[in-house]
Coordinates of C-alpha atoms in Angstrom, one line a residue:
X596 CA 45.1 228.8 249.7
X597 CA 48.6 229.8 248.1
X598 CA 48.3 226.0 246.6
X599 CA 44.7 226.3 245.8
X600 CA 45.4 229.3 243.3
X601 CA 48.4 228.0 241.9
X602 CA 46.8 225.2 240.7
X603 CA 43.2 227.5 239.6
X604 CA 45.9 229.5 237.4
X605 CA 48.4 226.1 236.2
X606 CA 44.6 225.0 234.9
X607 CA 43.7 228.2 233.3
X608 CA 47.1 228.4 231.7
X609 CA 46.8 225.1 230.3
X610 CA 43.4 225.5 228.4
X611 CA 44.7 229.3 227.2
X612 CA 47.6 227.0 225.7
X613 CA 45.7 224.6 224.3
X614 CA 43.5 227.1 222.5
X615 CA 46.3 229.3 221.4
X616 CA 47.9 225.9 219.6
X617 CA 44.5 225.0 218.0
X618 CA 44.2 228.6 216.5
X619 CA 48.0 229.3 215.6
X620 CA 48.1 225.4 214.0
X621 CA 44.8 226.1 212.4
X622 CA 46.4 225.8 208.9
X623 CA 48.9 223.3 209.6
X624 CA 49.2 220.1 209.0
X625 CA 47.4 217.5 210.8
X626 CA 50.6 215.5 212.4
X627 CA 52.1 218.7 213.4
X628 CA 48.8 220.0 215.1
X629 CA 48.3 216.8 217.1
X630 CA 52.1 216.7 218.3
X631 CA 51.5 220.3 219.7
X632 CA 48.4 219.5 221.0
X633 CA 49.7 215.9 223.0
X634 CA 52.7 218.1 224.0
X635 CA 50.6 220.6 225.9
X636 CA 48.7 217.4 227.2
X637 CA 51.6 216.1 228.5
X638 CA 52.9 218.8 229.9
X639 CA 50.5 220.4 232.2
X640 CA 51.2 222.8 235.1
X641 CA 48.7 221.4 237.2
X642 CA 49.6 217.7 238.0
X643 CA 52.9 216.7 240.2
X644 CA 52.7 213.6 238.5
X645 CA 55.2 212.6 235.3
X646 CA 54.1 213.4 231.5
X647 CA 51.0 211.5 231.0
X648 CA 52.3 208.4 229.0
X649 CA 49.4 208.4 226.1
X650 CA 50.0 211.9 225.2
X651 CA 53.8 211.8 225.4
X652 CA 53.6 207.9 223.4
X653 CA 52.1 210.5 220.7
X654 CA 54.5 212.5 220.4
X655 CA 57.4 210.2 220.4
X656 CA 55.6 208.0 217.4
X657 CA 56.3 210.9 215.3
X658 CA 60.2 210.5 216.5
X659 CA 61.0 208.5 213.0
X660 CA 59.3 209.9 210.8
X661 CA 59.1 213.0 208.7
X662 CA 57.6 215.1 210.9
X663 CA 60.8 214.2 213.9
X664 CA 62.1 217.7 213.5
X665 CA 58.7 219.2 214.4
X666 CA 58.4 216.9 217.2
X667 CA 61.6 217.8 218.5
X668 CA 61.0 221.7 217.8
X669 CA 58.1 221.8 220.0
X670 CA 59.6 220.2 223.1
X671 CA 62.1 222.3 222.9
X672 CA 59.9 225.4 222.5
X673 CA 57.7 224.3 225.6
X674 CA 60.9 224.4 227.1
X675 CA 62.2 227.6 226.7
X676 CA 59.1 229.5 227.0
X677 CA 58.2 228.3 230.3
X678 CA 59.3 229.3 233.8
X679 CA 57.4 226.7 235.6
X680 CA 59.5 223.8 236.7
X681 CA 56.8 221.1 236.7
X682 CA 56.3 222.3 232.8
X683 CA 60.3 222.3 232.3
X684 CA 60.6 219.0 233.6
X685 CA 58.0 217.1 231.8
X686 CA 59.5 218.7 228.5
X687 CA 62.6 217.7 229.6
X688 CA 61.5 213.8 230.1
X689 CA 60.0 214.4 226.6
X690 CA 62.8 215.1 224.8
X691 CA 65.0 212.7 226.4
X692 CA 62.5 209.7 225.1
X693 CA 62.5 211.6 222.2
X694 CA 66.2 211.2 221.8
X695 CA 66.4 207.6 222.7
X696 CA 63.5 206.4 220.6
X697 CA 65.2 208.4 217.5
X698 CA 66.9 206.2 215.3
X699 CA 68.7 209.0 212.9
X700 CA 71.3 211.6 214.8
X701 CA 69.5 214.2 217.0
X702 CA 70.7 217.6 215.3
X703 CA 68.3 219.6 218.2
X704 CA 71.8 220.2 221.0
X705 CA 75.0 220.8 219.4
X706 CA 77.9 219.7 222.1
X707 CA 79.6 222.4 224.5
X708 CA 77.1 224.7 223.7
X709 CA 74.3 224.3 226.2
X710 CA 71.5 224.9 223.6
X711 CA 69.0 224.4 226.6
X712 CA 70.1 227.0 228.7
X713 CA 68.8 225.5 231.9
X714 CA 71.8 226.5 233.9
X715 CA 70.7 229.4 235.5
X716 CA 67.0 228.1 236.0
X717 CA 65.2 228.6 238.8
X718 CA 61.5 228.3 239.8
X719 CA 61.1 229.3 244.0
X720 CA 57.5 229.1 243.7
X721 CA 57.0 226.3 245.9
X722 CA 59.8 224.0 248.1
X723 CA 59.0 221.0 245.2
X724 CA 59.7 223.7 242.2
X725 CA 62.6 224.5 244.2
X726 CA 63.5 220.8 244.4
X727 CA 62.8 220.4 240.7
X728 CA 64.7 223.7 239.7
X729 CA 68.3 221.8 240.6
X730 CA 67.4 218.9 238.6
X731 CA 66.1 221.0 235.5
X732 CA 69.8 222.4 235.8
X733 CA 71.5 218.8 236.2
X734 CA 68.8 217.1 233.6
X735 CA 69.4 219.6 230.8
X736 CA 73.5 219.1 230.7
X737 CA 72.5 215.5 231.2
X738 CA 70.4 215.4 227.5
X739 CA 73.3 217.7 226.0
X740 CA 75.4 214.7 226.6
X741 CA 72.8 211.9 225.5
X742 CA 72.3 214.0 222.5
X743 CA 75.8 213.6 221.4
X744 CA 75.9 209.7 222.2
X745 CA 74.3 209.0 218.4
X746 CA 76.8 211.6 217.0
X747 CA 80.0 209.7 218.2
X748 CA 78.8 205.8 218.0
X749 CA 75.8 206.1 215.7
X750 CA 72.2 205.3 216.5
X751 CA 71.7 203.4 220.3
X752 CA 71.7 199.6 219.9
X753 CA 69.2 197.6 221.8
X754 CA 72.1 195.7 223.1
X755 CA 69.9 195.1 226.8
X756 CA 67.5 193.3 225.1
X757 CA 68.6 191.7 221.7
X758 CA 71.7 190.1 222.0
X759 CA 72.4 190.1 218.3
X760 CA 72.8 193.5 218.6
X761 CA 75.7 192.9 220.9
X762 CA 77.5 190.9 217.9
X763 CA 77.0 193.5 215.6
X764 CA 78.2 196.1 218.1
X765 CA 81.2 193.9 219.0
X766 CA 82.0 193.3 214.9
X767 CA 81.2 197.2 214.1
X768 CA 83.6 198.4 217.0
X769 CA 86.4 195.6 215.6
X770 CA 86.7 197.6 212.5
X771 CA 87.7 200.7 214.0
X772 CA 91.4 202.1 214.9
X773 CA 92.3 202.0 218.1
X774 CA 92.1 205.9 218.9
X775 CA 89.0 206.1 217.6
X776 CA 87.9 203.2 220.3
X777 CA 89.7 205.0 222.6
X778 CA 87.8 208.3 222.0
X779 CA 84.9 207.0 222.3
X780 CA 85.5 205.0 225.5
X781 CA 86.5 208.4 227.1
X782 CA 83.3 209.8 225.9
X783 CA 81.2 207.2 227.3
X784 CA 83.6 207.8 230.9
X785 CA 82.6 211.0 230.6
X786 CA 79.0 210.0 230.8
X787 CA 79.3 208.4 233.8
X788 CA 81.1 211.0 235.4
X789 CA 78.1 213.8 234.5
X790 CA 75.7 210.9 236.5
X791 CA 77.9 211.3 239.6
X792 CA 77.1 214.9 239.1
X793 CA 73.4 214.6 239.9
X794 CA 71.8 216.1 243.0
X795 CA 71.5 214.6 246.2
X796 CA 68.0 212.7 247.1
X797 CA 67.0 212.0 250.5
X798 CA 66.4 208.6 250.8
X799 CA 62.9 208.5 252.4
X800 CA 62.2 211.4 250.0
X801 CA 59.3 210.9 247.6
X802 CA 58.2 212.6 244.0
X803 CA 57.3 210.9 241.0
X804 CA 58.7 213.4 238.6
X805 CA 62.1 212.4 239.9
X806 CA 61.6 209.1 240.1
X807 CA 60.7 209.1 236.1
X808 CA 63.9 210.7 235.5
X809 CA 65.9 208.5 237.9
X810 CA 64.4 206.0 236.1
X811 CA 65.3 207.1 232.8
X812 CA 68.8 207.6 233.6
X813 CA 69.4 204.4 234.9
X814 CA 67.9 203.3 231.5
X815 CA 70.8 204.7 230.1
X816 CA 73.4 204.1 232.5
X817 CA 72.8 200.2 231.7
X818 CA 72.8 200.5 227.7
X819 CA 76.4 203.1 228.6
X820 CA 77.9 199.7 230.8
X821 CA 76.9 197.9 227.8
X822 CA 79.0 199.9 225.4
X823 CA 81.7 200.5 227.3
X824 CA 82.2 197.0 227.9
X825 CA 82.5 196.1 224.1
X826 CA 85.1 198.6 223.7
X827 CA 86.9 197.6 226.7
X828 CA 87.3 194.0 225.4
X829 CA 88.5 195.3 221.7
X830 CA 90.8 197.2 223.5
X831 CA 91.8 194.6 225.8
X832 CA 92.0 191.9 222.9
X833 CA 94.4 194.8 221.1
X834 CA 96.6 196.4 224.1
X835 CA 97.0 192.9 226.0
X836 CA 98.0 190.3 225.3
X837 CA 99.2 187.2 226.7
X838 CA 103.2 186.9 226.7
X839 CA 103.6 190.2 225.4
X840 CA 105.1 193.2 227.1
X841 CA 104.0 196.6 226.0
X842 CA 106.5 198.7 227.8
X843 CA 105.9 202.5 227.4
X844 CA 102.3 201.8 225.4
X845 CA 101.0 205.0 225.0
X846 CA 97.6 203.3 224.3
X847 CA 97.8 201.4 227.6
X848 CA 99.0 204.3 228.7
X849 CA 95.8 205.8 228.1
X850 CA 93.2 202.9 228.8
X851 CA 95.0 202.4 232.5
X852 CA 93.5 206.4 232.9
X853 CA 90.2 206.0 231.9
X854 CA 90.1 202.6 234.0
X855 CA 90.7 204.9 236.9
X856 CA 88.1 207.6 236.1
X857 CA 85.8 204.6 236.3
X858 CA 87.0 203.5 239.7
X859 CA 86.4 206.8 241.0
X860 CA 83.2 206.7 239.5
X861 CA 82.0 202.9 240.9
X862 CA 81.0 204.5 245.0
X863 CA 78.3 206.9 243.1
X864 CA 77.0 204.7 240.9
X865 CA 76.8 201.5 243.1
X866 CA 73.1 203.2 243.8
X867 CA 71.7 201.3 240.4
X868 CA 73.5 198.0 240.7
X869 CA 70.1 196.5 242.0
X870 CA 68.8 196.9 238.2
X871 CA 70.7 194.7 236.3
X872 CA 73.3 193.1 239.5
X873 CA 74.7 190.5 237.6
X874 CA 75.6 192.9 234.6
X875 CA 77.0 195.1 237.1
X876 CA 78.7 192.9 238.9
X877 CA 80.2 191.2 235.4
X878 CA 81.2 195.3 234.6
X879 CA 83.4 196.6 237.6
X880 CA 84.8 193.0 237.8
X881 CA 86.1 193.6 234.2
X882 CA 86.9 197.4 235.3
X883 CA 89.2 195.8 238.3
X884 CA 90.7 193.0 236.0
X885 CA 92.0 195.5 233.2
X886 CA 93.1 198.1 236.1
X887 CA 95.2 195.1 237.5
X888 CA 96.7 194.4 234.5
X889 CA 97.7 197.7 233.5
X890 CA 98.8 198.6 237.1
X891 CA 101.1 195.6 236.6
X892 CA 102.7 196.8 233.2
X893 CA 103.4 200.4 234.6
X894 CA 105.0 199.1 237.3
X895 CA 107.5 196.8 235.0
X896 CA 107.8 200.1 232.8
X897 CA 109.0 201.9 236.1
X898 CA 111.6 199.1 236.7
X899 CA 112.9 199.5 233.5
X900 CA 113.2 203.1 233.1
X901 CA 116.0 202.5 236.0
X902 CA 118.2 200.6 233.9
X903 CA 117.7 202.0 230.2
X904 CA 118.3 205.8 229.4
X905 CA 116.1 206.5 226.5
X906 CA 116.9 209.9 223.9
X907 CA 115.0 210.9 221.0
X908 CA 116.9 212.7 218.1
X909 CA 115.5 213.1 214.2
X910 CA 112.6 210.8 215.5
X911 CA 114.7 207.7 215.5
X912 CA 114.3 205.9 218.9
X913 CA 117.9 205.4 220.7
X914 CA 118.3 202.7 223.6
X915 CA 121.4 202.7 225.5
X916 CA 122.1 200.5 228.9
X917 CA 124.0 201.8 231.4
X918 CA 126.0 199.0 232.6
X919 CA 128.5 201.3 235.2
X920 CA 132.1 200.9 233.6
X921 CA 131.7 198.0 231.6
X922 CA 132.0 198.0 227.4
X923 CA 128.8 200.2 226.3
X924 CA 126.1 197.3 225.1
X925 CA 123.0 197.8 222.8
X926 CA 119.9 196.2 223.1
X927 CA 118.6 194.7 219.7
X928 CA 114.9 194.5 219.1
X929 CA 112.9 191.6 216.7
X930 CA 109.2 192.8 215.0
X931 CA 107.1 191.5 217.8
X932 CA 108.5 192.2 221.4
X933 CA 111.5 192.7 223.2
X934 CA 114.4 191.3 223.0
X935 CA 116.7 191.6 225.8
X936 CA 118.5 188.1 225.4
X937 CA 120.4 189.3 221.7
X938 CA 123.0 192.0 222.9
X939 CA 125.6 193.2 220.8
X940 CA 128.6 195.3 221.2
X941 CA 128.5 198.2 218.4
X942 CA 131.7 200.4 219.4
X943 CA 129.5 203.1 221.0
X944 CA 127.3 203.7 217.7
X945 CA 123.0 204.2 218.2
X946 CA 121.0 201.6 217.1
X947 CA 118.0 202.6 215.3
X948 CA 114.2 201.5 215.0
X949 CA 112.2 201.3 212.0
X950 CA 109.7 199.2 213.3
X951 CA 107.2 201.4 215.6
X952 CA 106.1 198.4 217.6
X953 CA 110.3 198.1 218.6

């Protein structure tokens, strides 16, 4: 009976909506009357099922075009007005496809500030708006995050599917510096680490509203391995190289710790390898390669740092070996690398470096 009228009043709410929109957007626009009306569509109290896809493929055509900041506007409104957590979630999947099908910058979530709100949400009208309440609170820190993705790389590249995209991405990421690459790598880590975050589903557990948003995620975690592998390989092409010994790199310094954020992320994630296996499998091989090669220059840097004392003073970078009671020796460097073959006895004077790469 308690079921019964919940879904008597969902149905009643829905048609009060739906009239309300007609009569308040009575004197707008066309386009912004029919995205309110397909958002109320597609957002109904009264199904457990996700938004229906011919409503919500309305509203998203309106995603590039002028009226995109009325589309956005209204999910968010549904959103904050409701308390229902079947309506909060189908908003929720609307503006994440919103987001993704946008090809300018979404201005809707500013980073850090939590414009959603969702964190104290909580619906405990039924056990599946209890179930639905703890990923509201997950999904909406999730689409802060997604919403800054265009902000820091620019629009999303279709790089699953077109593979000149993947060119353009690898040319566009060449021209940056390498701090900015490394920013946005961290970024993207970050990502990840926010998907480790989400709550825990029973295996044998079923509902489709999840399951959409499972879905969607994955989505995304696929187009994330994608861009993180690009800048992994600039970086690679830039920090190592063959023959070369960057001792004390700070740069390799700071890939070898994001490459271990990943590793601690590869357990959680393993869950969505049955996608895209081989793409996964090509990833956290590339993860493990670049971790091995980093470990591996740490580990010389460690040997060193037992026979060189190194002193800073007036930001001129002073080498001295420590050879026991012998003469004191200098170590000379050329432009490129290391030079520990040319030693020169200097009568206890510093040697100094112009070159940053000595």
């Amino acid at each position: 009976m308690s079921e019964l009228k919940t879904r008597i009043i969902g149905k009643f709410k829905d048609k009060a909506s739906i009239g309300k929109a007609r009569l308040v957007h009575s004197f707008s626009s066309t386009a912004v009357k029919y995205i309110h009306l397909a958002l109320l569509k597609s957002t109904t109290h009264t199904s457990n099922k996700p938004p229906n896809s011919d409503y919500v493929s309305d509203v998203i055509s309106y995603s590039n075009s002028r009226y995109a900041p009325a589309a956005f506007a209204a999910a968010l409104w549904r959103l904050r007005v409701t308390k229902n957590a079947i309506v909060a979630t189908k908003s929720l999947i609307v503006i994440h496809k919103l987001i993704k099908s946008s090809r300018d910058k979404f201005e809707g979530l500013d980073r850090g500030r939590n414009n959603l709100k969702l964190n104290e949400f909580s619906d405990k009208s039924s056990t599946l708006a209890l179930e639905l309440s703890q990923w509201i609170r997950w999904y909406g820190l999730y689409l802060d995050r997604l919403s800054w993705v265009p902000k820091v790389l620019g629009p999303f590249p279709n790089l699953l599917e077109n593979p000149k995209e993947k060119v353009k991405e690898k040319d566009r990421v060449s021209s940056y510096q390498t701090g900015c690459i490394m920013r946005q790598t961290d970024f993207l880590v970050s990502f990840f680490e926010h998907i480790c975050t989400r709550p825990e589903t029973p295996p044998m557990y079923e509902n489709k509203i999840v399951d959409e948003i499972r879905e969607l995620v994955i989505q995304d975690y696929f187009m994330v391995v994608k861009l993180v592998m690009v800048r992994l390989r600039v970086l690679t092409e830039r920090l190592i190289k063959p023959g070369v010994k960057h001792i004390g790199d700070p740069g390799l310094n700071d890939l070898s710790l994001v490459l271990v954020r990943l590793e601690e992320c590869k357990e959680s994630l393993s869950g969505f390898f049955w996608r895209c296996r081989r793409l996964a499998e090509d990833f956290w091989c590339l993860v493990e390669m670049l971790k091995a090669e980093t470990v591996k220059d740490n580990k010389q840097m460690v040997k060193l740092a037992g026979l060189v004392q190194t002193t800073v003073k007036n930001d001129e970078e002073m080498v001295e070996i420590l050879a026991g009671s012998s003469p004191t020796e200098w170590v000379t460097f050329d432009d490129s690398e290391t030079s520990t073959h040319d030693v020169e006895n200097l009568d206890s004077k510093w040697v100094t470096f112009d070159d940053y790469n000595g």
